[in-house]
Coordinates of C-alpha atoms and ligand atoms in Angstrom, one line a residue:
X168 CA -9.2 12.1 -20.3
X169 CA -7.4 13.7 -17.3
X170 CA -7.4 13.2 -13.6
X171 CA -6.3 15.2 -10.8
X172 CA -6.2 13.0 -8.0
X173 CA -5.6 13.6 -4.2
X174 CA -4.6 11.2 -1.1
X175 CA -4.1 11.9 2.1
X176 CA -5.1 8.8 3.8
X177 CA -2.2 8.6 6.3
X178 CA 1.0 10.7 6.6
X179 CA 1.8 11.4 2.9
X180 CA -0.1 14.3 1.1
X181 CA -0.3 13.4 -2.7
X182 CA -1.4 14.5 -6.1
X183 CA -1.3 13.8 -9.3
X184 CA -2.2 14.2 -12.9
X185 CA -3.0 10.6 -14.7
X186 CA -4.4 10.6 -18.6
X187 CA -6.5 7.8 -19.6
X188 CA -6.1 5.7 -16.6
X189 CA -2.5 5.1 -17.3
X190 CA -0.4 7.4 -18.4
X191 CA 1.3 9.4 -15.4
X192 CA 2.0 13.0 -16.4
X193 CA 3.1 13.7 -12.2
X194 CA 2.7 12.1 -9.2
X195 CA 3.7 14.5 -6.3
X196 CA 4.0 12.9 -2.6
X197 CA 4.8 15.1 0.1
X198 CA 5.9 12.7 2.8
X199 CA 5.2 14.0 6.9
X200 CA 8.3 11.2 8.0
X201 CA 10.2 13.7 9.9
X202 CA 7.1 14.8 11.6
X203 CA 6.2 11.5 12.5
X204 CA 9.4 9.6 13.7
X205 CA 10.0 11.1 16.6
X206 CA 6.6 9.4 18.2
X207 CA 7.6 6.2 16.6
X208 CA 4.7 6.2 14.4
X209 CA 1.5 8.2 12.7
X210 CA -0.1 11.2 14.6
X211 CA -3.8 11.5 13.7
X212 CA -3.8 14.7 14.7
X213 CA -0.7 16.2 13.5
X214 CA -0.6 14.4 10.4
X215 CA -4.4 16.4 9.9
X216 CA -2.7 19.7 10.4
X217 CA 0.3 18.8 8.1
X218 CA -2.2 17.7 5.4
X219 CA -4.0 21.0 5.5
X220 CA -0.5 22.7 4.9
X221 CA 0.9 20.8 2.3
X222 CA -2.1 20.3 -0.1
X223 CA -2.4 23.3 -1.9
X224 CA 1.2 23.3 -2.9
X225 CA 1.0 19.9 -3.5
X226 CA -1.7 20.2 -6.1
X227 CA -0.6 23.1 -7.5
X228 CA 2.9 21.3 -8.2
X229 CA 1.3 18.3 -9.9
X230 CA -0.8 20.5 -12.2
X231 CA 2.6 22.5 -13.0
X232 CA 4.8 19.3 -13.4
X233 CA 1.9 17.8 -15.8
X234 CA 2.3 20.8 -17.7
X235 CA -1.9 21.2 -17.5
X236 CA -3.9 24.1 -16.5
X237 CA -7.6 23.1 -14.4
X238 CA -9.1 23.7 -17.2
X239 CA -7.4 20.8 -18.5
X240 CA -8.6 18.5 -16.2
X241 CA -12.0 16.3 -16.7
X242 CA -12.5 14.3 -13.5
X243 CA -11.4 15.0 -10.1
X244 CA -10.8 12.3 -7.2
X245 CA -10.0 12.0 -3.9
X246 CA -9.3 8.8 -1.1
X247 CA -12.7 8.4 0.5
X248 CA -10.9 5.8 2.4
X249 CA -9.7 3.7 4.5
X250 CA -7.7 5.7 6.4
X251 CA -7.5 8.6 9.4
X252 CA -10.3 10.1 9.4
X253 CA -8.9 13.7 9.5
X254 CA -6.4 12.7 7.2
X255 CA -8.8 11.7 4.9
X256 CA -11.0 14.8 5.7
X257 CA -8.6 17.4 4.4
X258 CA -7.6 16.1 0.8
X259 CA -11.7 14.6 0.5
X260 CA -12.8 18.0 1.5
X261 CA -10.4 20.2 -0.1
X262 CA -10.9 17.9 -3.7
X263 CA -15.1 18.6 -3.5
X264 CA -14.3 22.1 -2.7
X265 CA -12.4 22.3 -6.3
X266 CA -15.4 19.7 -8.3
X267 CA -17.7 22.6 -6.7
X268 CA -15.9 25.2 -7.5
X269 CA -14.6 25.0 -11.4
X270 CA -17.7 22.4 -12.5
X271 CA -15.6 19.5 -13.2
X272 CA -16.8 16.1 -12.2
X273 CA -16.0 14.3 -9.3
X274 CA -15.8 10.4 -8.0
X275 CA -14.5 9.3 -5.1
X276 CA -11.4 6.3 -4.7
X277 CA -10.6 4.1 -2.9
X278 CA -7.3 3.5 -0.7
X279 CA -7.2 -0.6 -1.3
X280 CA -8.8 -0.5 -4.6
X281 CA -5.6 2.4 -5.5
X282 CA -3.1 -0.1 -4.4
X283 CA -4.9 -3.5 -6.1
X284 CA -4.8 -1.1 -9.4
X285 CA -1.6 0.0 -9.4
X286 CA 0.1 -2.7 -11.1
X287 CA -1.8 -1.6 -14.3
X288 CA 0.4 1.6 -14.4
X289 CA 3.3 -0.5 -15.2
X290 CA 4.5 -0.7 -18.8
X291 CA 4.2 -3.6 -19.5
X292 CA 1.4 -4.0 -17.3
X293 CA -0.6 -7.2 -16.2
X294 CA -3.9 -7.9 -17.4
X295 CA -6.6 -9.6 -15.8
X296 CA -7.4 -11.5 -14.1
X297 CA -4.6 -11.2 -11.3
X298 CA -4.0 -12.8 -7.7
X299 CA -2.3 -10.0 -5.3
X300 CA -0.8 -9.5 -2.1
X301 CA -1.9 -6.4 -0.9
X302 CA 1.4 -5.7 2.4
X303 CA 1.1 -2.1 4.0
X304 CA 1.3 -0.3 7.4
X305 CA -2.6 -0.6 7.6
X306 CA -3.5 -3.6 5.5
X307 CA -2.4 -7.3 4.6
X308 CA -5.0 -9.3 2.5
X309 CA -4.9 -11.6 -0.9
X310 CA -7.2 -10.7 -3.4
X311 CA -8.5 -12.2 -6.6
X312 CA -8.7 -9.5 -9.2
X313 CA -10.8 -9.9 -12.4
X314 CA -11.5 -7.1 -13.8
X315 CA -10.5 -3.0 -12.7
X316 CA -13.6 -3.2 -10.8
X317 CA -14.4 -6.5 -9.4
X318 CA -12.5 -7.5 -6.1
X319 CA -12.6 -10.8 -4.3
X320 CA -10.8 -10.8 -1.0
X321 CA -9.9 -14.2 -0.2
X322 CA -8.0 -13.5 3.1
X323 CA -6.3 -11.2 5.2
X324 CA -4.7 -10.6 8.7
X325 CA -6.4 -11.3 12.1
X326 CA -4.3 -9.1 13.8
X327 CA -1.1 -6.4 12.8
X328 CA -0.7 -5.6 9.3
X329 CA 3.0 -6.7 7.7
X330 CA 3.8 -3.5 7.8
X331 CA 2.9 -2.1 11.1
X332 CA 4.6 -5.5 12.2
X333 CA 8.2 -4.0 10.5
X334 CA 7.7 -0.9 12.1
X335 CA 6.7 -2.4 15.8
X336 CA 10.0 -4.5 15.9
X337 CA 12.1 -1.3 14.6
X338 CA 10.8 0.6 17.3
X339 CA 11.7 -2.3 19.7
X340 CA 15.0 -2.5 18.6
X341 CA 15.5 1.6 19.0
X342 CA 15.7 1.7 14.9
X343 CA 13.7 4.5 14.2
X344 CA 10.2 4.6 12.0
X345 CA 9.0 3.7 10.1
X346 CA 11.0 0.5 9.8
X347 CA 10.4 -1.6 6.8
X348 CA 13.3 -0.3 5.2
X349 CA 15.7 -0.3 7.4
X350 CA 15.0 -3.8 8.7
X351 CA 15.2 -4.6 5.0
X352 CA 18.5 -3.2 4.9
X353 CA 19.6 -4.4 7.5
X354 CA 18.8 -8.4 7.0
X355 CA 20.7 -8.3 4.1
X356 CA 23.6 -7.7 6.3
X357 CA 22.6 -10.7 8.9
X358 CA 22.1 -14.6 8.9
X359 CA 18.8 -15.7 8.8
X360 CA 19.3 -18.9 10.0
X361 CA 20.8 -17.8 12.9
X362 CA 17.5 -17.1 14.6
X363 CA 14.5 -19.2 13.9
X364 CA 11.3 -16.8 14.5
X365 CA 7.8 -18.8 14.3
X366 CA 5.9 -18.7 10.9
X367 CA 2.4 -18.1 11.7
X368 CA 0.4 -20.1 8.6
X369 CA -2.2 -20.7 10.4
X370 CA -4.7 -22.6 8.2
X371 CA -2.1 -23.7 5.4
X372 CA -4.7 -23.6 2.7
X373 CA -6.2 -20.5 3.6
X374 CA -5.3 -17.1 3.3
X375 CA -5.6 -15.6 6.2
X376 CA -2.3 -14.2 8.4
X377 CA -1.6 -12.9 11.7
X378 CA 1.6 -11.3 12.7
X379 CA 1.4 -10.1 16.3
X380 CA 3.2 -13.4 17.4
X381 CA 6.3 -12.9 15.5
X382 CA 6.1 -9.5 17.0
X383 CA 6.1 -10.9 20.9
X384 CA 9.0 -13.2 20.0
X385 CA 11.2 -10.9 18.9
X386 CA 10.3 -8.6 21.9
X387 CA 10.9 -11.9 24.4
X388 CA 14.4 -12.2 22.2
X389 CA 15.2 -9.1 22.6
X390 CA 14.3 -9.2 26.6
X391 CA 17.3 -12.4 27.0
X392 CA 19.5 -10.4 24.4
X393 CA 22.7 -9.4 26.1
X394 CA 24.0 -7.2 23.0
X395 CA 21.3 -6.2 20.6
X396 CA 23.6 -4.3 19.2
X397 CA 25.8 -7.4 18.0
X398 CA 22.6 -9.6 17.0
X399 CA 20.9 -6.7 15.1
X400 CA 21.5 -7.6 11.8
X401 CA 20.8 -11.4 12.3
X402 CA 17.7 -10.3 14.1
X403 CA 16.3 -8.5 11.1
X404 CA 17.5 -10.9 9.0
X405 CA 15.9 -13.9 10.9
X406 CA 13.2 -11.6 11.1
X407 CA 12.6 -10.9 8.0
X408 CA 12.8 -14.6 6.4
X409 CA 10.0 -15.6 8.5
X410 CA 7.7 -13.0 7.1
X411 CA 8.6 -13.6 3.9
X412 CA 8.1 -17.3 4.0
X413 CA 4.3 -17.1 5.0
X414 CA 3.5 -14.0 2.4
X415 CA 5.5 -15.9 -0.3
X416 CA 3.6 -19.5 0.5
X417 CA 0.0 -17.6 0.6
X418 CA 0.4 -15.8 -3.1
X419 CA 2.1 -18.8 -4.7
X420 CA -1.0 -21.2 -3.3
X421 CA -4.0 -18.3 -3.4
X422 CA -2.6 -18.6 -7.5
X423 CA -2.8 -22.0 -7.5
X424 CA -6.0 -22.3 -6.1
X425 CA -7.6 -19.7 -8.7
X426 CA -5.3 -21.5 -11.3
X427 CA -3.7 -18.2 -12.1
X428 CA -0.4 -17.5 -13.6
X429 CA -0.7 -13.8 -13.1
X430 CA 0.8 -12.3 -9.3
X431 CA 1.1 -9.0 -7.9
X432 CA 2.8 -7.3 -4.9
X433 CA 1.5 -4.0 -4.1
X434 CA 1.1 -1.7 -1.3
X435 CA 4.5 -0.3 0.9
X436 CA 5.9 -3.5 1.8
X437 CA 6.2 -4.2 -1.3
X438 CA 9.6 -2.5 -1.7
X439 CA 10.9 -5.1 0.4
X440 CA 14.3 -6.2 -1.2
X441 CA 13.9 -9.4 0.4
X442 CA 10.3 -10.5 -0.6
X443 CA 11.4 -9.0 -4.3
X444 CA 14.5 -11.1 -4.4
X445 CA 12.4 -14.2 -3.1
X446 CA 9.8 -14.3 -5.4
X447 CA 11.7 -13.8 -8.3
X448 CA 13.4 -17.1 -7.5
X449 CA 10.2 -18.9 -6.7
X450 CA 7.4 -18.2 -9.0
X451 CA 8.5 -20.6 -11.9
X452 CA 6.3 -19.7 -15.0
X453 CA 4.7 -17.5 -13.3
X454 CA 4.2 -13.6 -14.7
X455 CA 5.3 -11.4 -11.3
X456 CA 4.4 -7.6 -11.5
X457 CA 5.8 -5.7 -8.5
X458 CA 5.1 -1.7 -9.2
X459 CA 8.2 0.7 -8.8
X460 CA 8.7 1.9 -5.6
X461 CA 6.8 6.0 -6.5
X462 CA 3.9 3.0 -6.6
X463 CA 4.4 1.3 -4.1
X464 CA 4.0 3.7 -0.8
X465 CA 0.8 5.5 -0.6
X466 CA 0.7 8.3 -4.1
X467 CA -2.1 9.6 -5.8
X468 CA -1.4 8.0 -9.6
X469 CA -2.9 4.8 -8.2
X470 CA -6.5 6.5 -6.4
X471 CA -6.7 8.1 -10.6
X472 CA -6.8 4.3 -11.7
X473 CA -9.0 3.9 -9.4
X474 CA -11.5 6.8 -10.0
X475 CA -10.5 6.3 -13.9
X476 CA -12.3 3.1 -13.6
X477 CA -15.5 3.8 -11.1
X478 CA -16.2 7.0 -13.8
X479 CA -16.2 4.4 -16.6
X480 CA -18.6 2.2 -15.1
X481 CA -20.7 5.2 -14.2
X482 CA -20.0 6.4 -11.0
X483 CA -20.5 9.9 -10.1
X484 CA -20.1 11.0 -6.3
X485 CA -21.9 13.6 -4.6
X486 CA -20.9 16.3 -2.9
X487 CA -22.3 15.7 0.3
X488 CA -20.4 12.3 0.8
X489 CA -18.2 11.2 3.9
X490 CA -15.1 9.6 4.3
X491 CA -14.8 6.5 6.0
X492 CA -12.2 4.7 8.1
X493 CA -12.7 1.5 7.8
X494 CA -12.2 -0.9 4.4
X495 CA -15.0 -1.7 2.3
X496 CA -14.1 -4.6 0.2
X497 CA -14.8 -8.2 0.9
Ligands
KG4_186 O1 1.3 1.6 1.6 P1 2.0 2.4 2.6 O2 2.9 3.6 2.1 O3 1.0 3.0 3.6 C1 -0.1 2.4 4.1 O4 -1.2 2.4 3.4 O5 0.0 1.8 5.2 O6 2.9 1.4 3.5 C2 3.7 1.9 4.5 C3 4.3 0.6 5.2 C4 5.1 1.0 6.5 O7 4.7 0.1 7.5 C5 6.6 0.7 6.1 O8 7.4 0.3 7.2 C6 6.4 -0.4 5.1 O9 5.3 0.0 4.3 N1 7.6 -0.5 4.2 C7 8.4 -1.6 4.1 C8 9.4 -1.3 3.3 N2 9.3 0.0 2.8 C9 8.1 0.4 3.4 N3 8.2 -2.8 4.8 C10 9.2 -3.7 4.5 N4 10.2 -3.5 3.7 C11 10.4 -2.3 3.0 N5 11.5 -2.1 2.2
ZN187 ZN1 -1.5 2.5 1.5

């Protein structure tokens, strides 16, 4: 069974071919970066008009790499969401447009539910059940994954996501966006215990996070700094540990707690070097399944899974349905 699948929930256009719910035969992401950094950060608006630009060449590059014709193709999906809503609109819209137009079936994916699958993509991949840290520009939460279908959030952030915390300190420190690599980079050239950042754990046994306090404190540091430049890399670095400490204590106890020996990172922030190299060294006996990084950022091979696994169950979405902003689960 072939998918084409589309997202264009934020500031990457994507598409790609997936066979049988695993196989990747393309996975095409058009990134709108260049567009974007300038404003240090997403758009709405211009990312909407960039969408609608890129997404026919986009499609028609995925179906070319997969070597597969439409005719080829037995489902069709898009990102309902969560996401920008015009974002959303143009790769939803233009994806019904194509179900309508050549007869093939559609369903409807969601963003989370993409990243939470994408693990399973993986050769080898995990099986189930899984505990996993969801880190991206939009979204932080743990879930408890049982099956392809069943999702049980069992926290998330109160505030900014990981990500968006990354790219609100590069911006403050005149780094550019978005900034989750480069303050990745950059720690590894810095001390981190030259700064001591707090570590927001909040309840210890809980799962929920909030990072708009690390955020402040490293705008106050920076305010008393008298050469950023010089303390950059310790910065980051200092930065960086503190994060990683609180995401690193949260998966290693929400695994405990479901007495699970299975963990996944997933979701943009899981590129980080630094969070990579950490839980390597501290999960133990534990299985850890971090996806490449063409799975990590937002691509369309993971909203296939996705759909792959809603059509199996049944699922069939009709034309006339909306996109949505906000996330569904939990
Ligand atoms: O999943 P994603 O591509 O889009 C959303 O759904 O949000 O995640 C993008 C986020 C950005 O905030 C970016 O700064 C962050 O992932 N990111 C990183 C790294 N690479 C990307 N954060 C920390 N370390 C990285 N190496
Ligand atoms: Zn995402």
């Amino acid at each position: 069974m072939r998918i084409l699948a589309i997202e264009s929930s934020c500031d990457e256009t994507a598409a790609s071919v997936v066979e049988n719910g695993k196989k990747i035969l393309s996975n095409i992401v058009a990134s709108q970066i260049d567009v974007h950094a300038e404003f240090g950060g997403v758009v709405p608006e211009l990312a909407a008009r960039h969408h609608l630009e890129a997404i026919g060449p986009v499609v028609r590059k995925a179906l070319t790499e997969a070597n597969v014709t439409l005719n080829e193709i037995n489902l069709i999906t898009a990102t309902q969401g969560p996401g920008l809503m015009g974002a959303l609109l143009c790769g939803f819209c233009f994806a019904k447009s194509l179900s309508f137009s050549t007869g093939i079936d559609f369903v409807a994916a969601d963003h989370l539910e993409g990243h939470l699958l994408s693990p399973i993509l993986m050769d080898p991949a995990p099986t189930f059940p899984y505990v996993a840290l969801l880190a991206s520009g939009g979204h932080t939460a743990i879930y408890w994954v049982t099956a392809p279908t069943e999702f049980e959030k069992m926290g998330q952030t109160l505030d900014d996501a990981v990500g968006e915390a990354y790219d609100k300190v590069s911006k403050a420190m005149g780094m550019g966006y978005p900034g989750g690599k480069m303050i990745d980079d950059l720690a590894h050239e810095g001390d981190a215990s030259k700064i001591n950042f707090p570590r927001t754990y909040l309840d210890k046994d809980k799962f929920n996070f909030s990072f708009s306090g690390i955020k402040t404190a490293v705008s106050r540091y920076l305010e008393m700094c008298s050469s950023i430049e010089a303390e950059k890399a310790n910065i980051c670095a200092g930065f960086q540990k503190a994060i990683i400490d609180v995401l690193v204590h949260k998966l290693l106890h929400a695994a405990k707690v479901k007495d699970c020996s299975t963990i996944c990172v997933v979701g943009g922030v899981a590129a980080n070097k630094g969070l990579r190299e950490t839980l390597e060294k501290e999960k133990r006996e534990m299985e850890l399944f971090i996806p490449p990084l063409s799975l990590c950022g937002d691509n369309a091979a993971m909203i296939a899974v996705s759909a792959y696994w809603r059509y199996q169950r049944g699922e069939r979405t009709f034309l006339a349905a909306d996109t949505y902003s906000q996330q569904r689960h939990g």
